[in-house]
C-alpha positions as a printed NumPy array, in Angstrom:
array([[  0.   ,   0.   ,   0.   ],
       [  1.433,   3.337,  -1.046],
       [  0.689,   5.526,   1.968],
       [  1.117,   4.574,   5.619],
       [ -0.791,   6.866,   7.978],
       [  1.291,   8.027,  10.953],
       [ -1.58 ,   9.114,  13.28 ],
       [  0.475,  12.032,  14.599],
       [ -1.042,  14.258,  17.335],
       [ -3.443,  16.838,  15.949],
       [ -4.184,  15.016,  12.684],
       [ -7.686,  14.215,  11.482],
       [ -6.665,  10.563,  11.026],
       [ -5.756,  10.302,  14.71 ],
       [ -9.067,  11.894,  15.678],
       [-10.996,   9.491,  13.465],
       [ -9.132,   6.506,  14.888],
       [ -9.932,   7.535,  18.462],
       [-13.63 ,   7.735,  17.516],
       [-13.549,   4.239,  16.001],
       [-11.861,   2.814,  19.084],
       [-14.574,   4.302,  21.27 ],
       [-17.291,   3.11 ,  18.877],
       [-16.087,  -0.489,  19.186],
       [-15.963,  -0.204,  22.965],
       [-19.499,   1.132,  23.024],
       [-20.749,  -1.668,  20.758],
       [-19.04 ,  -4.461,  22.693],
       [-19.692,  -7.253,  23.114],
       [-21.017,  -8.219,  19.701],
       [-22.193, -11.673,  18.667],
       [-20.111, -13.378,  15.978],
       [-21.657, -16.343,  14.19 ],
       [-19.991, -18.738,  11.781],
       [-20.243, -18.005,   8.07 ],
       [-21.009, -21.215,   6.159],
       [-22.061, -21.058,   2.544],
       [-22.566, -17.318,   2.92 ],
       [-25.041, -17.706,   5.796],
       [-24.712, -16.915,   9.49 ],
       [-24.753, -20.044,  11.64 ],
       [-25.026, -20.072,  15.43 ],
       [-24.095, -22.911,  17.755],
       [-24.312, -23.881,  21.405],
       [-20.582, -23.421,  21.97 ],
       [-19.713, -19.765,  22.557],
       [-16.473, -18.186,  23.773],
       [-15.628, -14.659,  24.855],
       [-13.03 , -12.641,  22.953],
       [-11.336, -10.222,  25.338],
       [ -9.047,  -7.248,  24.863],
       [ -5.497,  -8.258,  25.905],
       [ -4.644,  -4.939,  27.58 ],
       [ -8.05 ,  -4.624,  29.267],
       [ -9.257,  -8.063,  30.315],
       [-12.581,  -6.654,  31.504],
       [-13.487,  -5.573,  27.959],
       [-15.317,  -8.373,  26.153],
       [-15.154,  -7.508,  22.46 ],
       [-17.268, -10.388,  21.191],
       [-19.058, -13.605,  21.965],
       [-18.056, -15.941,  19.175],
       [-19.72 , -19.165,  18.08 ],
       [-17.542, -22.227,  17.493],
       [-18.23 , -24.874,  14.882],
       [-18.908, -28.435,  15.954],
       [-18.627, -31.575,  13.864],
       [-21.926, -31.056,  12.06 ],
       [-21.119, -27.456,  11.16 ],
       [-17.753, -28.526,   9.79 ],
       [-19.363, -31.187,   7.641],
       [-21.782, -28.562,   6.324],
       [-18.909, -26.163,   5.625],
       [-17.105, -28.822,   3.586],
       [-20.273, -29.537,   1.627],
       [-20.861, -25.839,   0.884],
       [-17.227, -25.335,  -0.092],
       [-17.329, -28.217,  -2.558],
       [-20.582, -26.896,  -4.011],
       [-18.94 , -23.491,  -4.511],
       [-15.877, -25.115,  -6.084],
       [-17.898, -26.222,  -9.127],
       [-18.304, -22.661, -10.409],
       [-15.442, -20.887,  -8.668],
       [-12.763, -23.254,  -9.988],
       [-13.925, -22.647, -13.559],
       [-14.447, -18.905, -13.289],
       [-12.084, -16.811, -15.431],
       [ -9.175, -15.505, -13.388],
       [ -9.966, -11.844, -13.959],
       [-13.412, -12.262, -12.4  ],
       [-11.878, -13.93 ,  -9.359],
       [ -9.172, -11.313,  -8.826],
       [-11.768,  -8.557,  -9.254],
       [-13.322,  -9.658,  -5.959],
       [-10.038,  -9.346,  -4.095],
       [ -9.051,  -6.085,  -5.773],
       [-12.352,  -4.685,  -4.554],
       [-11.793,  -6.112,  -1.084],
       [ -8.374,  -4.431,  -0.996],
       [ -9.89 ,  -1.072,  -1.894],
       [-12.649,  -1.451,   0.702],
       [-10.078,  -2.207,   3.372],
       [ -7.698,   0.575,   2.345],
       [-10.435,   3.197,   2.236],
       [-13.992,   2.632,   3.483],
       [-13.165,   0.315,   6.415],
       [ -9.599,   1.344,   7.17 ],
       [-10.116,   3.071,  10.52 ],
       [-12.646,   0.518,  11.683],
       [-10.153,  -2.269,  11.119],
       [ -7.183,  -0.375,  12.568],
       [ -9.218,   0.075,  15.752],
       [-10.202,  -3.605,  15.745],
       [ -6.556,  -4.678,  15.385],
       [ -5.49 ,  -2.384,  18.221],
       [ -8.153,  -3.612,  20.627],
       [ -8.006,  -7.301,  19.727],
       [ -4.263,  -7.751,  19.06 ],
       [ -3.003,  -4.972,  21.39 ],
       [ -0.927,  -3.307,  18.675],
       [ -0.065,   0.384,  18.643],
       [ -1.398,   2.534,  15.765],
       [  1.708,   2.117,  13.612],
       [  1.8  ,  -1.655,  14.055],
       [ -1.921,  -1.9  ,  13.322],
       [ -1.53 ,   0.295,  10.24 ],
       [  1.243,  -1.797,   8.706],
       [ -0.633,  -4.998,   9.562],
       [ -3.693,  -3.772,   7.678],
       [ -1.536,  -2.471,   4.821],
       [  0.049,  -5.898,   4.468],
       [ -3.331,  -7.528,   3.887],
       [ -4.147,  -4.902,   1.253],
       [ -0.818,  -5.763,  -0.389],
       [ -1.468,  -9.504,  -0.162],
       [ -4.741,  -9.126,  -2.039],
       [ -3.342,  -6.777,  -4.676],
       [ -0.041,  -8.567,  -5.241],
       [ -1.56 , -12.051,  -5.234],
       [ -4.011, -10.855,  -7.876],
       [ -1.052,  -9.663,  -9.943],
       [  0.9  , -12.881,  -9.333],
       [ -2.068, -14.973, -10.452],
       [ -2.044, -13.163, -13.798],
       [  1.755, -13.554, -13.918],
       [  1.472, -17.33 , -13.478],
       [ -1.349, -17.802, -15.978],
       [  0.664, -15.987, -18.633],
       [  3.494, -18.505, -18.346],
       [  2.987, -21.025, -21.124],
       [  5.222, -23.684, -22.714],
       [  7.194, -23.341, -25.94 ],
       [  5.619, -24.072, -29.286],
       [  6.93 , -26.108, -32.248],
       [  5.832, -26.57 , -35.877],
       [  2.769, -28.768, -36.118],
       [  1.734, -28.564, -32.461],
       [ -0.026, -26.199, -30.064],
       [  0.996, -26.436, -26.393],
       [ -0.527, -24.866, -23.333],
       [ -0.755, -25.189, -19.59 ],
       [ -4.118, -25.102, -17.893],
       [ -3.51 , -23.742, -14.397],
       [ -6.124, -25.74 , -12.527],
       [ -6.88 , -25.199,  -8.834],
       [ -6.591, -28.184,  -6.527],
       [ -9.356, -30.744,  -6.528],
       [-11.13 , -30.415,  -3.193],
       [-10.965, -27.88 ,  -0.344],
       [ -8.187, -26.17 ,   1.631],
       [ -8.026, -25.815,   5.42 ],
       [ -6.525, -22.452,   6.419],
       [ -5.313, -22.315,  10.016],
       [ -4.331, -18.76 ,  10.943],
       [ -2.411, -17.292,  13.915],
       [ -3.227, -14.628,  16.483],
       [ -0.286, -12.325,  15.887],
       [ -0.985, -10.954,  12.41 ],
       [ -4.342,  -9.776,  11.131],
       [ -2.839,  -9.785,   7.625],
       [ -1.913, -13.469,   7.788],
       [ -5.418, -14.16 ,   9.039],
       [ -6.755, -12.682,   5.827],
       [ -4.097, -14.061,   3.483],
       [ -4.094, -17.768,   4.297],
       [ -7.727, -18.478,   3.316],
       [ -7.694, -16.114,   0.332],
       [ -4.357, -16.811,  -1.42 ],
       [ -5.613, -20.27 ,  -2.498],
       [ -9.028, -18.791,  -3.328],
       [ -7.553, -16.227,  -5.728],
       [ -6.358, -19.078,  -7.951],
       [ -9.669, -20.928,  -7.83 ],
       [ -9.699, -22.94 ,  -4.602],
       [-12.261, -23.016,  -1.792],
       [-11.355, -22.866,   1.878],
       [-12.389, -23.523,   5.428],
       [-10.933, -20.767,   7.607],
       [-10.026, -21.624,  11.196],
       [ -8.915, -18.354,  12.813],
       [ -7.1  , -18.254,  16.136],
       [ -9.785, -18.031,  18.779],
       [ -7.99 , -15.098,  20.482],
       [ -8.532, -12.814,  17.472],
       [-11.88 , -13.92 ,  16.072],
       [-13.159, -10.373,  16.562],
       [-10.618,  -8.734,  14.195],
       [-10.653, -11.636,  11.732],
       [-14.43 , -11.478,  11.431],
       [-14.052,  -7.91 ,  10.135],
       [-12.045,  -9.374,   7.234],
       [-14.795, -11.869,   6.483],
       [-17.378,  -9.079,   6.335],
       [-15.27 ,  -7.191,   3.795],
       [-14.933, -10.281,   1.592],
       [-18.695, -10.686,   1.593],
       [-19.248,  -7.037,   0.671],
       [-16.641,  -7.361,  -2.072],
       [-18.839,  -9.978,  -3.752],
       [-17.064, -13.216,  -2.85 ],
       [-19.46 , -16.019,  -3.861],
       [-21.039, -17.991,  -1.059],
       [-19.025, -20.957,   0.131],
       [-15.676, -19.954,  -1.368],
       [-14.372, -18.989,   2.079],
       [-16.161, -20.413,   5.116],
       [-15.472, -18.777,   8.482],
       [-15.455, -21.659,  10.966],
       [-13.483, -21.212,  14.183],
       [-13.517, -24.573,  15.926],
       [-11.927, -26.535,  18.722],
       [ -8.876, -28.556,  17.673],
       [-10.586, -31.675,  19.007],
       [-12.794, -31.585,  15.901],
       [ -9.997, -31.316,  13.327],
       [-10.325, -35.003,  12.384],
       [-13.655, -34.207,  10.726],
       [-11.772, -32.02 ,   8.264],
       [ -8.574, -34.01 ,   7.841],
       [-10.303, -37.351,   7.321],
       [-12.467, -36.083,   4.466],
       [-11.508, -37.588,   1.06 ],
       [-11.785, -34.149,  -0.56 ],
       [ -9.209, -32.536,   1.736],
       [ -6.694, -31.029,  -0.715],
       [ -4.35 , -28.872,   1.31 ],
       [ -3.338, -27.163,   4.54 ],
       [ -2.325, -23.498,   4.668],
       [ -0.924, -22.998,   8.146],
       [  0.817, -20.469,  10.349],
       [  1.367, -21.338,  13.99 ],
       [  3.65 , -23.315,  16.224],
       [  6.061, -26.031,  15.118],
       [  4.408, -28.482,  17.507],
       [  0.935, -27.908,  16.049],
       [  2.148, -28.276,  12.457],
       [  3.808, -31.59 ,  13.359],
       [  0.549, -32.866,  14.886],
       [ -1.462, -31.85 ,  11.814],
       [  1.123, -33.278,   9.403],
       [  1.024, -36.626,  11.209],
       [ -2.779, -36.693,  11.075],
       [ -2.685, -35.964,   7.355],
       [ -0.144, -38.748,   6.856],
       [ -2.394, -41.198,   8.682],
       [ -5.2  , -40.415,   6.232],
       [ -3.213, -40.483,   2.982],
       [ -4.97 , -43.505,   1.562],
       [ -8.367, -41.84 ,   2.053],
       [ -7.605, -38.797,  -0.052],
       [ -8.336, -38.362,  -3.739],
       [ -5.023, -36.512,  -4.112],
       [ -1.854, -36.045,  -2.111],
       [ -2.625, -32.905,  -0.065],
       [ -0.412, -29.838,  -0.335],
       [  1.026, -28.661,   2.982],
       [  2.246, -25.098,   3.287],
       [  3.308, -24.265,   6.821],
       [  5.134, -21.42 ,   8.526],
       [  5.958, -21.94 ,  12.18 ],
       [  8.304, -20.213,  14.608],
       [ 11.815, -18.943,  14.834],
       [ 14.701, -18.286,  17.182],
       [ 15.703, -15.206,  15.291],
       [ 19.043, -13.517,  15.717],
       [ 21.149, -10.425,  15.272],
       [ 24.886, -10.958,  15.044],
       [ 26.983,  -7.815,  15.401],
       [ 30.477,  -7.421,  13.917],
       [ 33.048,  -5.099,  15.572],
       [ 32.74 ,  -2.747,  12.576],
       [ 28.986,  -2.168,  13.128],
       [ 27.331,   1.189,  13.799],
       [ 26.346,   1.249,  17.495],
       [ 23.342,   3.579,  17.178],
       [ 21.887,   1.47 ,  14.368],
       [ 22.365,  -1.73 ,  16.348],
       [ 20.561,  -0.303,  19.383],
       [ 17.63 ,   1.081,  17.403],
       [ 17.123,  -2.2  ,  15.595],
       [ 17.451,  -4.297,  18.743],
       [ 14.579,  -2.344,  20.306],
       [ 12.358,  -2.417,  17.244],
       [ 13.182,  -5.997,  16.305],
       [ 12.78 ,  -7.472,  19.782],
       [  9.983,  -5.435,  21.342],
       [  7.578,  -4.166,  18.689],
       [  4.331,  -6.129,  18.923],
       [  5.602,  -7.304,  22.337],
       [  7.976,  -9.678,  20.549],
       [  5.013, -11.719,  19.333],
       [  6.339, -12.098,  15.819],
       [  7.806, -15.28 ,  14.434],
       [ 10.53 , -12.982,  13.047],
       [ 11.245, -11.082,  16.279],
       [ 14.807, -10.974,  17.609],
       [ 15.213, -13.159,  20.664],
       [ 18.987, -13.729,  20.653],
       [ 21.871, -11.396,  19.906],
       [ 25.625, -11.847,  19.627],
       [ 27.601,  -8.693,  20.42 ],
       [ 31.402,  -8.189,  20.316],
       [ 33.213,  -7.321,  23.53 ],
       [ 34.665,  -4.137,  22.018],
       [ 31.191,  -2.649,  21.413],
       [ 29.307,  -4.07 ,  24.376],
       [ 29.844,  -1.203,  26.841],
       [ 28.586,   1.391,  24.344],
       [ 25.658,  -0.767,  23.174],
       [ 24.64 ,  -1.609,  26.718],
       [ 24.674,   2.007,  27.881],
       [ 22.649,   3.207,  24.913],
       [ 20.237,   0.26 ,  24.957],
       [ 19.363,   0.63 ,  28.636],
       [ 19.   ,   4.382,  28.249],
       [ 16.646,   4.087,  25.271],
       [ 14.554,   1.318,  26.849],
       [ 13.673,   3.664,  29.705],
       [ 11.78 ,   5.728,  27.145],
       [  9.655,   2.764,  26.003],
       [  6.134,   3.084,  27.387],
       [  4.193,  -0.115,  28.094],
       [  0.444,   0.167,  28.505],
       [ -2.982,   0.055,  26.858],
       [ -2.531,   0.827,  23.164],
       [ -5.671,   2.965,  23.066],
       [ -3.446,   5.379,  24.984],
       [ -1.769,   6.394,  21.758],
       [  1.493,   7.178,  23.538],
       [  2.174,   3.499,  24.34 ],
       [  4.898,   1.788,  22.315],
       [  4.152,  -1.69 ,  23.684],
       [  0.809,  -3.23 ,  24.555],
       [ -0.058,  -6.521,  26.212],
       [  0.687, -10.07 ,  25.093],
       [ -2.282, -11.852,  23.595],
       [ -3.649, -13.951,  26.474],
       [ -3.007, -15.751,  29.737],
       [ -1.357, -18.781,  28.162],
       [  1.163, -16.621,  26.318],
       [  1.736, -14.532,  29.44 ],
       [  2.485, -17.56 ,  31.605],
       [  4.834, -19.098,  29.047],
       [  6.879, -15.918,  28.64 ],
       [  6.986, -15.305,  32.382],
       [  8.286, -18.845,  32.927],
       [ 11.415, -17.978,  30.909],
       [ 11.962, -14.789,  32.883],
       [ 11.616, -16.726,  36.125],
       [ 13.981, -19.4  ,  34.816],
       [ 16.596, -16.712,  34.244],
       [ 16.065, -15.345,  37.737],
       [ 16.468, -18.805,  39.256],
       [ 19.745, -19.434,  37.375],
       [ 21.909, -16.402,  38.238],
       [ 25.109, -18.262,  37.44 ],
       [ 24.094, -18.3  ,  33.76 ],
       [ 21.688, -15.376,  33.331],
       [ 21.594, -11.773,  34.486],
       [ 18.58 ,  -9.574,  33.84 ],
       [ 19.985,  -6.173,  32.93 ],
       [ 16.659,  -4.56 ,  32.05 ],
       [ 13.005,  -5.317,  32.78 ],
       [ 11.965,  -8.66 ,  34.158],
       [  8.713,  -7.34 ,  35.644],
       [  5.171,  -8.241,  34.632],
       [  1.606,  -7.519,  35.717],
       [ -1.608,  -9.344,  34.832],
       [ -4.01 ,  -7.444,  37.093],
       [ -5.638,  -5.446,  34.281],
       [ -4.027,  -6.846,  31.125],
       [ -1.283,  -9.245,  30.094],
       [  1.632,  -6.824,  30.438],
       [  5.315,  -7.803,  30.364],
       [  8.147,  -5.296,  30.386],
       [ 10.761,  -5.376,  27.636],
       [ 13.327,  -7.688,  29.178],
       [ 17.024,  -7.937,  28.317],
       [ 19.033, -10.832,  29.696],
       [ 22.783, -11.343,  29.55 ],
       [ 23.939, -14.955,  29.329],
       [ 27.25 , -16.728,  29.755],
       [ 25.969, -19.812,  27.929],
       [ 25.414, -19.273,  24.183],
       [ 23.688, -22.641,  23.894],
       [ 21.486, -22.404,  26.97 ],
       [ 17.707, -22.56 ,  27.229],
       [ 17.067, -18.887,  26.505],
       [ 19.339, -18.883,  23.442],
       [ 17.81 , -21.978,  21.844],
       [ 14.089, -22.122,  22.658],
       [ 11.397, -19.96 ,  21.109],
       [  9.839, -17.652,  23.716],
       [  7.533, -15.549,  21.518],
       [  7.516, -12.523,  23.758],
       [  9.462,  -9.378,  24.743],
       [ 12.566, -11.192,  25.981],
       [ 15.965, -10.625,  24.366],
       [ 18.965, -12.709,  25.42 ],
       [ 22.458, -11.413,  24.639],
       [ 25.778, -13.223,  24.466],
       [ 28.934, -11.113,  24.435],
       [ 31.799, -12.687,  22.499],
       [ 35.527, -11.902,  22.151],
       [ 36.118,  -9.97 ,  18.929],
       [ 38.692, -12.434,  17.641],
       [ 36.101, -15.251,  17.715],
       [ 33.922, -13.709,  14.965],
       [ 34.273, -16.727,  12.654],
       [ 33.516, -19.215,  15.434],
       [ 30.51 , -17.174,  16.577],
       [ 29.02 , -17.325,  13.095],
       [ 29.247, -21.11 ,  13.171],
       [ 27.845, -21.202,  16.702],
       [ 24.901, -19.057,  15.645],
       [ 24.237, -21.331,  12.667],
       [ 24.195, -24.465,  14.816],
       [ 22.426, -23.242,  17.964],
       [ 18.755, -23.327,  16.955],
       [ 16.62 , -25.899,  15.12 ],
       [ 14.755, -23.015,  13.478],
       [ 15.705, -21.197,  10.287],
       [ 13.342, -18.249,   9.855],
       [ 15.011, -14.815,  10.098],
       [ 18.315, -13.318,  11.099],
       [ 20.486, -10.266,  10.583],
       [ 24.106,  -9.198,  10.516],
       [ 25.294,  -5.702,  11.398],
       [ 28.656,  -4.743,   9.947],
       [ 30.399,  -2.13 ,   7.834],
       [ 33.175,  -4.524,   6.854],
       [ 32.116,  -6.081,   3.524],
       [ 34.286,  -9.16 ,   4.05 ],
       [ 32.462,  -9.776,   7.328],
       [ 29.092,  -9.416,   5.608],
       [ 30.082, -11.878,   2.88 ],
       [ 31.334, -14.378,   5.441],
       [ 28.177, -14.08 ,   7.536],
       [ 25.951, -14.502,   4.499],
       [ 27.833, -17.657,   3.522],
       [ 28.058, -19.365,   6.921],
       [ 24.458, -18.472,   7.872],
       [ 23.083, -19.572,   4.494],
       [ 20.628, -22.094,   5.94 ],
       [ 20.057, -20.333,   9.261],
       [ 17.461, -17.899,   7.944],
       [ 15.005, -17.935,   5.066],
       [ 14.91 , -14.132,   5.365],
       [ 18.37 , -12.677,   5.974],
       [ 18.947,  -8.974,   6.604],
       [ 22.095,  -6.879,   6.331],
       [ 22.191,  -3.84 ,   8.613],
       [ 18.477,  -4.049,   9.329],
       [ 16.25 ,  -5.772,  11.852],
       [ 14.992,  -9.214,  10.762],
       [ 11.318,  -8.215,  11.011],
       [  8.896,  -6.311,   8.801],
       [  9.057,  -8.195,   5.499],
       [  7.09 ,  -6.375,   2.807],
       [  4.907,  -8.195,   0.289],
       [  6.552,  -8.369,  -3.113],
       [  9.891,  -7.067,  -1.798],
       [ 10.954,  -9.579,   0.842],
       [  8.989, -12.81 ,   0.23 ],
       [  8.662, -14.397,   3.657],
       [  9.371, -17.886,   4.987],
       [ 12.005, -20.146,   6.478],
       [ 13.038, -23.788,   6.543],
       [ 14.297, -26.239,   9.148],
       [ 11.727, -26.237,  11.978],
       [ 10.403, -22.882,  10.762],
       [  8.308, -24.347,   7.97 ],
       [  8.102, -25.278,   4.314],
       [  9.474, -21.93 ,   3.062],
       [  6.868, -21.372,   0.37 ],
       [  7.312, -17.603,   0.569],
       [  4.075, -15.813,   1.44 ],
       [  3.57 , -12.661,  -0.573],
       [  5.142, -14.076,  -3.727],
       [  4.113, -16.14 ,  -6.744],
       [  5.865, -19.203,  -5.322],
       [  3.139, -19.532,  -2.701],
       [  0.344, -19.443,  -5.28 ],
       [  2.001, -22.238,  -7.266],
       [  1.389, -24.56 ,  -4.316],
       [ -2.372, -24.15 ,  -4.802],
       [ -2.331, -24.993,  -8.501],
       [ -2.434, -28.326, -10.298],
       [ -1.297, -27.644, -13.878],
       [ -2.524, -29.687, -16.826],
       [ -0.383, -29.858, -19.969],
       [ -2.388, -29.857, -23.189],
       [ -0.891, -30.644, -26.594],
       [ -2.851, -30.298, -29.819],
       [ -1.383, -31.669, -33.05 ],
       [ -2.41 , -29.633, -36.091],
       [ -1.797, -32.373, -38.691],
       [ -2.1  , -35.8  , -36.999],
       [ -0.003, -38.6  , -38.485],
       [ -1.821, -41.131, -40.637],
       [  0.831, -43.842, -40.814],
       [  2.005, -45.653, -37.69 ],
       [  5.326, -46.804, -39.209],
       [  8.674, -45.067, -38.496],
       [ 11.062, -43.983, -41.308],
       [ 13.622, -46.701, -40.477],
       [ 11.077, -49.368, -41.397],
       [ 10.784, -50.65 , -44.934],
       [  7.432, -49.797, -46.502]])
């Protein structure tokens, strides 16, 4: 999206956003049904969706799908597939181009407010999250055209073409809590190229994700193409055991993807086709600093990369390697700047950090902080370490110094505002690169800070498989659709690069068609005597 609104004090955009935030508060709680085959469906199982930074604010009461509703959703999706899969591509992308315009204009402030209250993101973070979904819809529409235009070579006497068919069946899209944009992209990227989907949003953010579903409906998406069906994981077998299950589009934890992959494997003989699995999981993302690095840049990017969105990004920095020669200067500046970081409710537009998403996330993150406190021989908390769940799920930005570069806090994903730092002797730069490459089972994002080009080249080479998105003199977060296609390998996922044409290829099943203009009339070959 071309223009990012800054919501500076005194601007009309800031004033409008404040009004939308208050409007949502006044309307809450709202009832959120399922959307199956274009119709609202209510069930007996209802959960409350609460604001992370104000636990007393119930944003919505959301209905969950049971086994019967899931069966109905599959049936409606397959019914919709008959026409949607054969619809010309330009009619399909027209729906998503319209949805992008609705989101960027008519419903922009409404959705920014929903993201802030449901995901506890500050105005800037909410703005770029919304902008990313606009970009997903616009770029994926472009990439669909790009793919369809790719056709095989021709030769005299024959006409060759590829028919870019969607998959045969339905896709299950399982979306995470931490990005509104991913919530909207995972069910719609396959749909843009002719597939139908069941959308299982994270239950923590059903409120914000439902706003996306409403926009798709207004944009003219045919009934049944995307079915909004939050459901308990205990019912996933209904979906994964269906013979028409054609693919999984997933973002979440490594452990959950492994469970789903195993269930799919157990059902392979039931399926009409081998299902496609596209999964992005977590990361133990790093910054490695060379002695030639710019100190001010390192500090600014440590704060942004580790603590924006409360560190609840799969790309967020959670480990850093800093040379001894720069440590005193980096430490002094880092601790000084962190004192300026305000933690609080994000509807106070001065807050830089909000709350983590829910009680489960809060308790997990706190357990790592407490582990550090209980192991003073290995860890020293040099900033933060405090937390408060009385009104919301608040955790201070926490910086921990470690003497063990392969300890618990340097190897395990925390998914919160906790940064662990290892200080290394300058002369061990080469060894530290290898240590960094071998420390974590993940391979999502990472960054090197250096002015020395030889150091940059060496880091890029040694860390080749340590990050699917690698950054030079920049934080390893904030990938932009079309510019930094996103994804990692190892335990971080299948690396199918969201926001790029490579991802759309996974949802297509091409058919090669050859037409001979003058068919042969004699079966014999020239070497045979006539």
